[in-house]
GROMACS .gro file of C-alpha atoms in nm:
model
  380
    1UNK     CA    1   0.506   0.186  -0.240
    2UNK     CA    2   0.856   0.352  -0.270
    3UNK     CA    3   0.921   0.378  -0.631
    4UNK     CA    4   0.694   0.616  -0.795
    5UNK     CA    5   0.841   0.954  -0.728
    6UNK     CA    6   1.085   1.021  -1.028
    7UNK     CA    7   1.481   1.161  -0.957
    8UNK     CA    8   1.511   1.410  -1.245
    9UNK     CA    9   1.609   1.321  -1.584
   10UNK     CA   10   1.642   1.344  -1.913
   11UNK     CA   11   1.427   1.100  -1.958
   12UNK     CA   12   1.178   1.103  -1.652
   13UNK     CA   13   0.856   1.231  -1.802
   14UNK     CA   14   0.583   1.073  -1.642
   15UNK     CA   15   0.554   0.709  -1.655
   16UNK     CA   16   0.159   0.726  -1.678
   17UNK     CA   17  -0.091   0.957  -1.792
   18UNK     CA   18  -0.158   0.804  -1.587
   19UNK     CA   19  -2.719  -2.016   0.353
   20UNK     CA   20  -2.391  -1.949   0.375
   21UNK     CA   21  -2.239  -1.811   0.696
   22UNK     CA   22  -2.212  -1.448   0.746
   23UNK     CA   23  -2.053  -1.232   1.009
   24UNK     CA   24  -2.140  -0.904   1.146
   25UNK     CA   25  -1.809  -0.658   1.146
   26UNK     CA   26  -1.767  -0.328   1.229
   27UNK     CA   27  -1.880  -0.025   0.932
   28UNK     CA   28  -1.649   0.141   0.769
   29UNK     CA   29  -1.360   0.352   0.908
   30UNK     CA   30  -1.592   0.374   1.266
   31UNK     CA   31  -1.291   0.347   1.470
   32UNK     CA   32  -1.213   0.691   1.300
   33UNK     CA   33  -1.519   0.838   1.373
   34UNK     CA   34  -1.575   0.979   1.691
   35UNK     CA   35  -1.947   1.067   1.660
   36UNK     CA   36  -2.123   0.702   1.774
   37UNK     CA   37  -2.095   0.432   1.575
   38UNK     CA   38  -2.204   0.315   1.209
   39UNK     CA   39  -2.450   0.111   1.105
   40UNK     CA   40  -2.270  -0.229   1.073
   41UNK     CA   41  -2.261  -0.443   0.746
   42UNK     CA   42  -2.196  -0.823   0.698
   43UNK     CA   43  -1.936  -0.914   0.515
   44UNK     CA   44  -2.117  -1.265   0.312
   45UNK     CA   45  -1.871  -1.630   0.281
   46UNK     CA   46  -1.980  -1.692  -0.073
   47UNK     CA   47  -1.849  -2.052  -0.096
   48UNK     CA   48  -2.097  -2.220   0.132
   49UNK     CA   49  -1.893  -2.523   0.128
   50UNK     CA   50  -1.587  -2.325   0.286
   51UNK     CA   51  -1.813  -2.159   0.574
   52UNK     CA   52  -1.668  -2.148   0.928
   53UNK     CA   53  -1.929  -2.252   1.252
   54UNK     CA   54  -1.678  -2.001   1.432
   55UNK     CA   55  -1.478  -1.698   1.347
   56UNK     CA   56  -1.234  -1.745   1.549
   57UNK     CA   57  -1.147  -2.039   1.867
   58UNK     CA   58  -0.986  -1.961   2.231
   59UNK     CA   59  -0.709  -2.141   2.297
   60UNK     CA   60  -0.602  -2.060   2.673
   61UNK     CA   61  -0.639  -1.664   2.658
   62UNK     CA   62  -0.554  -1.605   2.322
   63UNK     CA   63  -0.823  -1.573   2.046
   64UNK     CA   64  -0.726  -1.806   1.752
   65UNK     CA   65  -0.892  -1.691   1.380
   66UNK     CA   66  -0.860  -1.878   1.097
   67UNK     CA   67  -0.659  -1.695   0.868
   68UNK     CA   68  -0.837  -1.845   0.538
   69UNK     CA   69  -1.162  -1.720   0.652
   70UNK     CA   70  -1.163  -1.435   0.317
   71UNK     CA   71  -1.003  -1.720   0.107
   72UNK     CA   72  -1.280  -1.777  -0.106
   73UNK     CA   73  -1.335  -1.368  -0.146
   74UNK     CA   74  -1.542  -1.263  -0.446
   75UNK     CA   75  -1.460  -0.885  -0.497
   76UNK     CA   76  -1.708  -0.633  -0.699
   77UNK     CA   77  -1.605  -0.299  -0.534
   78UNK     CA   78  -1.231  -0.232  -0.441
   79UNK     CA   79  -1.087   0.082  -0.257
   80UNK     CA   80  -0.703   0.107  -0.406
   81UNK     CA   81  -0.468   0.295  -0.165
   82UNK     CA   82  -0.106   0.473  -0.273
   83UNK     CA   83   0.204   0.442  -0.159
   84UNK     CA   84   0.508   0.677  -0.102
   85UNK     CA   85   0.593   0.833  -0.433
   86UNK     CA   86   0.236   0.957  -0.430
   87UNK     CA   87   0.264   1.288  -0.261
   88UNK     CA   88   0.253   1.632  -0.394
   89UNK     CA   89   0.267   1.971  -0.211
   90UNK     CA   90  -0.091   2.101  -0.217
   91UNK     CA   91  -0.212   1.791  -0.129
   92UNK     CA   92  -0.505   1.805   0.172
   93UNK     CA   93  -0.636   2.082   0.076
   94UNK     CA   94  -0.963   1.999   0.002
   95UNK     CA   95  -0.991   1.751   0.304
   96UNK     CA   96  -1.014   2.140   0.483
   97UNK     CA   97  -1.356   2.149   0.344
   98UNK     CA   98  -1.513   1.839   0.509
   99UNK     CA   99  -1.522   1.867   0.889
  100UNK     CA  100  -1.422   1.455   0.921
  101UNK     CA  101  -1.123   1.478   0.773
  102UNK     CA  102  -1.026   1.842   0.884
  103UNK     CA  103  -0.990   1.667   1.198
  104UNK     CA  104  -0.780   1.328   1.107
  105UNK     CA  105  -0.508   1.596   1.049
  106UNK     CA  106  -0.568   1.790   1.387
  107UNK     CA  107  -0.516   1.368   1.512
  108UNK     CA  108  -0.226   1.354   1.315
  109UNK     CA  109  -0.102   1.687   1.486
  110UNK     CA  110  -0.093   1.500   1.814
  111UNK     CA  111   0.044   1.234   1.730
  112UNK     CA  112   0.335   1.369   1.517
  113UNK     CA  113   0.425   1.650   1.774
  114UNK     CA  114   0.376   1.909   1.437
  115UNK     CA  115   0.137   2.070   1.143
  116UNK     CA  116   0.144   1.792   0.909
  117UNK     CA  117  -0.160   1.964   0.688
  118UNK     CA  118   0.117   2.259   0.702
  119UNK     CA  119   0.377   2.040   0.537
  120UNK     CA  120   0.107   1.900   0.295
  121UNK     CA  121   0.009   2.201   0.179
  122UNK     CA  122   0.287   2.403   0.153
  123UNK     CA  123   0.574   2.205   0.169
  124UNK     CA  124   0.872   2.237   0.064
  125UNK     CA  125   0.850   1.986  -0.120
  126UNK     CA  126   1.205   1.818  -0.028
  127UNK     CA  127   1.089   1.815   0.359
  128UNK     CA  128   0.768   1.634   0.194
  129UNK     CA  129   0.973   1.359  -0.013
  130UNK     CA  130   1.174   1.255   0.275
  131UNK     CA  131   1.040   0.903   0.396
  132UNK     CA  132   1.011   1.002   0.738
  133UNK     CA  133   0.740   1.265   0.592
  134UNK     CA  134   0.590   1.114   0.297
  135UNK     CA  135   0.444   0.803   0.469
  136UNK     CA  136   0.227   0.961   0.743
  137UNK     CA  137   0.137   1.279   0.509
  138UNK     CA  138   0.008   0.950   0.232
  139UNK     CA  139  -0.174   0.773   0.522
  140UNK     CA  140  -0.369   1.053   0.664
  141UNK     CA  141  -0.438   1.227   0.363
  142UNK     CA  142  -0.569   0.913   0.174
  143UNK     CA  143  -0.812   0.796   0.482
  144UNK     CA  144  -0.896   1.257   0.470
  145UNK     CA  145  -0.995   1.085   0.078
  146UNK     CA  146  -1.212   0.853   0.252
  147UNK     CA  147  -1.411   1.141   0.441
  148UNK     CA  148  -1.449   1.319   0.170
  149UNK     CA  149  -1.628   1.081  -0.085
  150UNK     CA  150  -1.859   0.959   0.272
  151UNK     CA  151  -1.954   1.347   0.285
  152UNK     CA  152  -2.054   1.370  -0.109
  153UNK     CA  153  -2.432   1.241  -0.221
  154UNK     CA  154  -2.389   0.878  -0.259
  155UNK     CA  155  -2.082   0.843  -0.084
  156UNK     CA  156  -2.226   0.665   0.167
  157UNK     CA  157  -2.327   0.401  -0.051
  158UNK     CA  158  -1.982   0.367  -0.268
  159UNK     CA  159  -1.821   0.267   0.076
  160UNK     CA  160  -2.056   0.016   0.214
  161UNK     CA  161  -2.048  -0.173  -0.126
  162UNK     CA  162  -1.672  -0.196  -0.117
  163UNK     CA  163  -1.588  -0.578  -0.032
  164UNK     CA  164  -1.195  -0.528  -0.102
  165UNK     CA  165  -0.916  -0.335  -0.095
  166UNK     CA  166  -0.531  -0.337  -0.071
  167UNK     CA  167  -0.298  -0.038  -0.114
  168UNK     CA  168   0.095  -0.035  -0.217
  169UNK     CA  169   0.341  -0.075   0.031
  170UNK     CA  170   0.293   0.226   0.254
  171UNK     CA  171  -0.092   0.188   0.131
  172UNK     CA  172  -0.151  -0.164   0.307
  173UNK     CA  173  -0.163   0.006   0.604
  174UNK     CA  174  -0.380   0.269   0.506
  175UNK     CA  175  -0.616  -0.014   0.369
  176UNK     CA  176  -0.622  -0.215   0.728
  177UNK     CA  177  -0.749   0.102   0.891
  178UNK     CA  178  -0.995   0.142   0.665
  179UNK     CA  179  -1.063  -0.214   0.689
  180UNK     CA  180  -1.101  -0.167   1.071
  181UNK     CA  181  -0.766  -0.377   1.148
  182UNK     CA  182  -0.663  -0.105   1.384
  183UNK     CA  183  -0.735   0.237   1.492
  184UNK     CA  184  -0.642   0.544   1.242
  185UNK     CA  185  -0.398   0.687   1.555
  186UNK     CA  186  -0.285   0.313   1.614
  187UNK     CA  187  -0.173   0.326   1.212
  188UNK     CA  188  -0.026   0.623   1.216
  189UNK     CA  189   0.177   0.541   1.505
  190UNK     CA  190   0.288   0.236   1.291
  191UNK     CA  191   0.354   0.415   0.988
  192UNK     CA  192   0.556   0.632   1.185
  193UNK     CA  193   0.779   0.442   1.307
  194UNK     CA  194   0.811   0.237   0.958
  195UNK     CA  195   0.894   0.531   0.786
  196UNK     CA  196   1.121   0.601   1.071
  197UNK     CA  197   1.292   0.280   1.088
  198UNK     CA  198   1.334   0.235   0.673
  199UNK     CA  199   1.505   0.586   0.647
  200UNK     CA  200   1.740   0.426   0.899
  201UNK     CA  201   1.819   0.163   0.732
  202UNK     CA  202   1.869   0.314   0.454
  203UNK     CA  203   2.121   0.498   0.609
  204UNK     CA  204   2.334   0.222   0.720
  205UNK     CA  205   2.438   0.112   0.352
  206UNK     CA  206   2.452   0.293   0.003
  207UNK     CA  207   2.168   0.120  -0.213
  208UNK     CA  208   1.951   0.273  -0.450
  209UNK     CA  209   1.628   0.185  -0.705
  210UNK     CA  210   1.553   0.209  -1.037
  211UNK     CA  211   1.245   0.168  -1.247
  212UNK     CA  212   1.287  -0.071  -1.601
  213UNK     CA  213   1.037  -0.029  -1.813
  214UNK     CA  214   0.963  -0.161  -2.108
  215UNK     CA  215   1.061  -0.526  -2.014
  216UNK     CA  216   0.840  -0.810  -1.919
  217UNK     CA  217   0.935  -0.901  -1.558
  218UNK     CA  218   1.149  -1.240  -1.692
  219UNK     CA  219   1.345  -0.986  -1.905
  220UNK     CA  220   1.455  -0.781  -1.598
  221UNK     CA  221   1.530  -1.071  -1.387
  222UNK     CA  222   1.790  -1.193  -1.678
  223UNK     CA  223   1.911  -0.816  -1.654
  224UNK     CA  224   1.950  -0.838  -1.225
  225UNK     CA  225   2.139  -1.146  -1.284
  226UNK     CA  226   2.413  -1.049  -1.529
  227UNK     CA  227   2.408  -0.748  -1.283
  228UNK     CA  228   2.481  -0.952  -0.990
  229UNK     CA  229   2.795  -1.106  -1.171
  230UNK     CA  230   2.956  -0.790  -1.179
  231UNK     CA  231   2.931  -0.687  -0.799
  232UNK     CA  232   2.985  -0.799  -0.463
  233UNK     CA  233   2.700  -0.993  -0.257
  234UNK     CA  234   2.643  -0.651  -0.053
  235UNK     CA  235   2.581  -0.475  -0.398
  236UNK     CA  236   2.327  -0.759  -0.546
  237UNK     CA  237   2.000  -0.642  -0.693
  238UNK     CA  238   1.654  -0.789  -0.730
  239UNK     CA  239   1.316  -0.719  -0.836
  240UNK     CA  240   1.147  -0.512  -0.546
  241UNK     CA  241   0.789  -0.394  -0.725
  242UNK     CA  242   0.637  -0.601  -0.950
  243UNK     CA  243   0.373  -0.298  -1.057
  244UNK     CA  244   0.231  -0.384  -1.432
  245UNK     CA  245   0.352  -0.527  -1.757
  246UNK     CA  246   0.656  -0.347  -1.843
  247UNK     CA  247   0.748  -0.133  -1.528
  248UNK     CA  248   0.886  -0.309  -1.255
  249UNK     CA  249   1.156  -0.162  -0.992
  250UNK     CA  250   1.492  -0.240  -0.899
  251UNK     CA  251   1.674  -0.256  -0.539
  252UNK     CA  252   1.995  -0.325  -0.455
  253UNK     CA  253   2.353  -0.191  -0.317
  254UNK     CA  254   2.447   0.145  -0.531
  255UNK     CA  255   2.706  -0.033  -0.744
  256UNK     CA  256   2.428  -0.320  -0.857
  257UNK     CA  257   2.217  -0.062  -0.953
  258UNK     CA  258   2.435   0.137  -1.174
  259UNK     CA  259   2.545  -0.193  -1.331
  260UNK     CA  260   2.170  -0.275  -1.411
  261UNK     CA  261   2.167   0.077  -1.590
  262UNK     CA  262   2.442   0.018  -1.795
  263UNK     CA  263   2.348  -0.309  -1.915
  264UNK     CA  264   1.959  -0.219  -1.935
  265UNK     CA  265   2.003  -0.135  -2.332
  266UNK     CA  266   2.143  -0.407  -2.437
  267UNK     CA  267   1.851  -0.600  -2.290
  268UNK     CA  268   1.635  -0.374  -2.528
  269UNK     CA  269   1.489  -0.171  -2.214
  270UNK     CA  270   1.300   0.126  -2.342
  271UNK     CA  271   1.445   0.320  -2.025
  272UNK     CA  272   1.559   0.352  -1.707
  273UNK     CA  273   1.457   0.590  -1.445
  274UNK     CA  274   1.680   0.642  -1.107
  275UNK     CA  275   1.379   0.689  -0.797
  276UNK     CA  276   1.427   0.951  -0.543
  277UNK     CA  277   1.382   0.709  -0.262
  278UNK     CA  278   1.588   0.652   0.052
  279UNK     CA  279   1.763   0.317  -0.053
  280UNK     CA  280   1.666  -0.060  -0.160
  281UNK     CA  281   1.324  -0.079  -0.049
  282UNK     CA  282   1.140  -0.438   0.023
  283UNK     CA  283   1.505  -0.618  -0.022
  284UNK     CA  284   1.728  -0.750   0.269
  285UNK     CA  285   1.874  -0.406   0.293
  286UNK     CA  286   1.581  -0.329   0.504
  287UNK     CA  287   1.648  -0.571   0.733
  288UNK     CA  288   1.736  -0.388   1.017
  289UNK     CA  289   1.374  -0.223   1.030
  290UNK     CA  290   1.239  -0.544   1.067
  291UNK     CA  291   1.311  -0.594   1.407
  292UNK     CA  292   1.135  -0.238   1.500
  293UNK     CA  293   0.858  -0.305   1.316
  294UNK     CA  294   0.811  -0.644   1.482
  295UNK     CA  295   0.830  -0.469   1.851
  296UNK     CA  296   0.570  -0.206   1.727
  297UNK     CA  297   0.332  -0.424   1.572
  298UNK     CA  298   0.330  -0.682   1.892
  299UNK     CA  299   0.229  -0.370   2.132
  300UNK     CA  300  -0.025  -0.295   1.829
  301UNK     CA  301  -0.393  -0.410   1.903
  302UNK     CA  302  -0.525  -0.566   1.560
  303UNK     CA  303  -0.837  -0.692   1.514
  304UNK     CA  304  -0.991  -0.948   1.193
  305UNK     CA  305  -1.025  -0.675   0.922
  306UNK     CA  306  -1.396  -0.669   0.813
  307UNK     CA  307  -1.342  -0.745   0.457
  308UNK     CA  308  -1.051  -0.877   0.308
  309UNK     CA  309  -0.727  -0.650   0.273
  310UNK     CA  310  -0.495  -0.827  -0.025
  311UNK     CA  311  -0.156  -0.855   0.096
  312UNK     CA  312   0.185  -0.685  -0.110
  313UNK     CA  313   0.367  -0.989   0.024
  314UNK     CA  314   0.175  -1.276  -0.119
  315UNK     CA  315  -0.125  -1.156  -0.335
  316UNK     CA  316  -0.352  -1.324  -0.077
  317UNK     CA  317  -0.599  -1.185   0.208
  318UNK     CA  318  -0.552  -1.251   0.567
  319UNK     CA  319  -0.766  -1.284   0.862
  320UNK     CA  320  -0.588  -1.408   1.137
  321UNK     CA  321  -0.417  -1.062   1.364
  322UNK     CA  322  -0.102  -1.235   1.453
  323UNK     CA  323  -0.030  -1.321   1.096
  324UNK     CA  324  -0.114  -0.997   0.995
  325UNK     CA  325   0.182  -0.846   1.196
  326UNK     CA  326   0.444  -1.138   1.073
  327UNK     CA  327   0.321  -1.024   0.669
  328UNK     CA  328   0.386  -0.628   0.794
  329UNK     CA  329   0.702  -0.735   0.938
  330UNK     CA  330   0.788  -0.879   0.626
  331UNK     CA  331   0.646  -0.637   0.387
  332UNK     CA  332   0.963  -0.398   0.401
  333UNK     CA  333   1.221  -0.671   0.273
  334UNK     CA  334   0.979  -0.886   0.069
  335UNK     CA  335   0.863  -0.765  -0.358
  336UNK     CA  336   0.545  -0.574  -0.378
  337UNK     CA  337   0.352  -0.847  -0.529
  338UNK     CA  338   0.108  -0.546  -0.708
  339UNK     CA  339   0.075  -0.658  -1.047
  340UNK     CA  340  -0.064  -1.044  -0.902
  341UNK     CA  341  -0.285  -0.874  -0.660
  342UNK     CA  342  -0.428  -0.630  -0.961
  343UNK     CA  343  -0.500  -0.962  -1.151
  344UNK     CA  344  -0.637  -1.185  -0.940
  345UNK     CA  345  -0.896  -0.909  -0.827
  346UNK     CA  346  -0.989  -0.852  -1.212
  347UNK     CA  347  -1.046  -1.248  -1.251
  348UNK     CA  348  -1.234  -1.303  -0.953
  349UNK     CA  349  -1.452  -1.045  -1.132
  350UNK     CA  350  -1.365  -0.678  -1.005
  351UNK     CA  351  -1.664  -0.455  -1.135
  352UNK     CA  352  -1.511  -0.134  -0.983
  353UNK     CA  353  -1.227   0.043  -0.815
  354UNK     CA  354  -1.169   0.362  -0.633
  355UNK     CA  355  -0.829   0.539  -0.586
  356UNK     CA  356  -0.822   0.702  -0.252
  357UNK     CA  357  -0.527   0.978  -0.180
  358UNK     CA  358  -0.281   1.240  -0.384
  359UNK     CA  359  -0.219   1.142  -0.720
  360UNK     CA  360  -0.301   0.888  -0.970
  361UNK     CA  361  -0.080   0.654  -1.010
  362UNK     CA  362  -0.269   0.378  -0.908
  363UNK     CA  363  -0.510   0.464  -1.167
  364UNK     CA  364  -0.244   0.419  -1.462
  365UNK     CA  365  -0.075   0.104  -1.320
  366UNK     CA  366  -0.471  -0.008  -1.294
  367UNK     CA  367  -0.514   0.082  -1.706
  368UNK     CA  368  -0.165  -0.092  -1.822
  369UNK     CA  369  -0.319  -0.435  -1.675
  370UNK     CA  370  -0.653  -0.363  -1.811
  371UNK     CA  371  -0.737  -0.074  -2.038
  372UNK     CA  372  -1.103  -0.141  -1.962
  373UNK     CA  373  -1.089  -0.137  -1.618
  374UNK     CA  374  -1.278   0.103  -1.399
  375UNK     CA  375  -1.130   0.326  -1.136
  376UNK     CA  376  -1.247   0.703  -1.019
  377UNK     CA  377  -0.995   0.918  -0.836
  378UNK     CA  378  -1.106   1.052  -0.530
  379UNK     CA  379  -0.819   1.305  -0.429
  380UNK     CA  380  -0.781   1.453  -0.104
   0.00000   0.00000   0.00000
C-alpha cells in the first residue's frame, strides 16, 4: 500500500488506534528455509462439484493451470500483510532474536548491495520513507514476522492452519512468498525493482495523494469528478485505495489533488490528509513502471501458490503463474481493491487473522469493517 504514512498536519493524528480433490503443495515459507524441507500440507477443494482431475495441463512445453482452481476458497485462518506506509525506524529489531529471520536480513544484505537491518533500525527515518527503501525494508521485515511467530510455542501450528492471505499493495508480494509463489530472494529482487521503477515514475510528472475520510466511497467519487472539471486530463484524479468505510485515497496530477482538497468540505468530508508518498500511486501515472515490471516478472520463476493469495486488483485469488505476473503488472496503475477483499473473506466465514510486519494498520482498517473481527499483531 502507499497511502498510510501521514505528511504532517494540523490535522494528521492517527487515522486508527488503530471426496473432494486435494493437492499436496509445498509448507509454508520452505523456499525460505534453508535447513531441509517442511512437512508438506494439502491445501482441500471444498466444493466437490468444482474439483479438477488435474492441476494443471501441458500444452507443448508450457505448463497450463487453471487459474480458478482456489475459486471456490473457504478461508478460516488469514495471514494479512502491510504495505508501504507501514514502516517505522526501530523496526527488525526483534527479528535479531530468532536465528531464521536474523538471516532473511543477512539475504537481504546480498541482494541489496547494503545493511538494510541498519536502515531499519536506525534509520533516519527520511532515508527509510523513501519508496526505493520502504518496500524491501516492509517485505523482509514482515516475512522476519513470519519467523518469529514459527519460533514461539504454537507457532507452528498458527501457520499451517492459515488457508489465506493477501497483503496491500507492496504486501501482495510479501503474501506470494509466503504462499510459496516464488523464492523470498526472487521477491525481493521484484520488490526492488518495483519500488525502483514507481519512484521513477513518479518522478517524471508532479502528482500527489490524499486520504478522504469520512465519506462513503460514492461520496468521494462525486468529489474526484467535480475535481476533474477544474483541471487538465494530465491533472485528473481517481480513487486509488479503496481501504474501509470512510477512508479511501486519492491519486492524481498535483493540481487535481489540491482541487479535491478545496472542495472536500463542501462535500461534508470530515478531513483531508496530504500522504508522504512519491506520487499517484495505482493510477495511469504509474504507467511507465509497468513495462519494467512486466520484463522482471517474465525472467521471474512463479510457481501455483499453495493456498490462495487474494488479489488488490480484483478481490479474487489466482492460480495460474502467467496470470499472476499480468495482475502484478497491473497492480501499480489499477485501485487497491482492500476493502472488497476484507469483505468477501469475512462472508466466506473468516474465523481469524494475523497481521504480519511493523505497525498496525492493517489491524484498524480490519476493525472499521468489522469491530468484531479478530486479528493479533505479530510485529517484527
Amino acid at each position: 500500500m502507499h497511502i498510510l504514512r501521514l505528511a504532517p498536519t494540523a490535522n494528521s493524528h492517527s487515522l486508527f488506534t488503530m471426496s473432494a480433490a486435494s493437492l499436496a503443495l509445498p509448507s509454508p515459507l520452505s523456499s525460505l528455509r534453508s535447513n531441509g524441507p517442511l512437512p508438506s500440507r494439502r491445501f482441500r477443494l471444498t466444493n466437490p462439484s468444482r474439483s479438477r482431475v488435474f492441476m494443471s495441463v501441458s500444452v507443448g512445453s508450457q505448463t497450463v493451470v487453471d487459474d480458478a482452481l482456489f475459486a471456490d476458497y473457504k478461508p478460516t485462518s488469514a495471514f494479512l500483510f502491510p504495505g508501504q506506509g507501514a514502516q517505522a525506524v526501530g523496526m527488525g529489531k526483534e527479528a535479531q532474536n530468532v536465528p531464521a529471520a536474523a538471516e532473511l536480513y543477512k539475504k537481504a544484505n546480498d541482494i541489496l548491495g547494503f545493511d538494510l537491518l541498519d536502515v531499519c533500525i536506525n534509520g533516519p527515518k527520511e532515508k527509510l520513507d523513501s519508496t526505493v527503501l520502504s518496500q524491501p525494508a516492509i517485505y523482509v521485515t514482515s516475512l522476519a514476522a513470519v519467523e518469529l511467530l514459527r519460533a514461539r510455542e504454537g507457532g507452528q501450528q498458527i501457520i499451517d492452519s492459515v488457508d489465506v492471505t493477501c497483503g496491500l499493495s507492496l504486501g501482495e508480494y510479501t503474501a506470494l512468498a509466503f504462499a510459496g509463489a516464488f523464492s523470498f530472494e526472487d521477491g525481493l529482487k521484484l520488490v526492488k525493482l518495483r519500488g525502483e521503477a514507481m519512484q521513477e515514475a513518479a518522478d517524471a510528472a508532479k502528482s500527489a495523494m490524499v486520504s478522504i475520510i469520512g465519506l462513503d466511497s460514492e461520496k468521494v467519487q462525486q468529489l474526484c469528478d467535480a475535481a476533474n472539471q477544474e483541471v487538465d486530463v494530465a491533472d485528473k484524479v481517481q480513487i486509488a485505495n479503496y481501504l474501509c468505510p470512510g477512508n479511501y485515497a486519492v491519486s492524481g496530477g498535483l493540481k487535481g489533488i489540491e482541487a479535491v482538497e478545496a472542495k472536500a468540505k463542501s462535500f461534508k468530508a470530515r478531513m483531508t490528509v496530504r500522504l508522504a508518498v512519491a506520487g499517484a500511486f495505482h493510477t495511469s501515472f504509474m504507467d511507465p513502471a509497468v513495462s519494467r515490471l512486466e520484463a522482471a516478472l517474465a525472467a521471474t520463476q512463479i510457481r501455483t501458490p499453495r493456498i490462495p493469495v487474494i488479489s488488490n486488483v480484483d478481490a479474487e485469488p489466482h492460480a495460474d503463474p502467467e496470470t499472476i505476473k499480468k495482475i502484478l503488472a497491473r497492480q501499480v496503475t489499477s485501485p487497491v481493491q482492500w476493502e472488497t477483499t476484507v469483505k468477501t473473506l469475512l462472508t466466506k466465514g473468516l474465523k481469524k487473522s494475523y497481521e504480519l510486519g511493523p505497525g498496525k494498520v492493517i489491524a484498524g482498517i480490519l476493525k472499521r469493517v468489522d469491530k468484531s473481527a479478530e486479528i493479533e499483531n505479530i510485529v517484527a
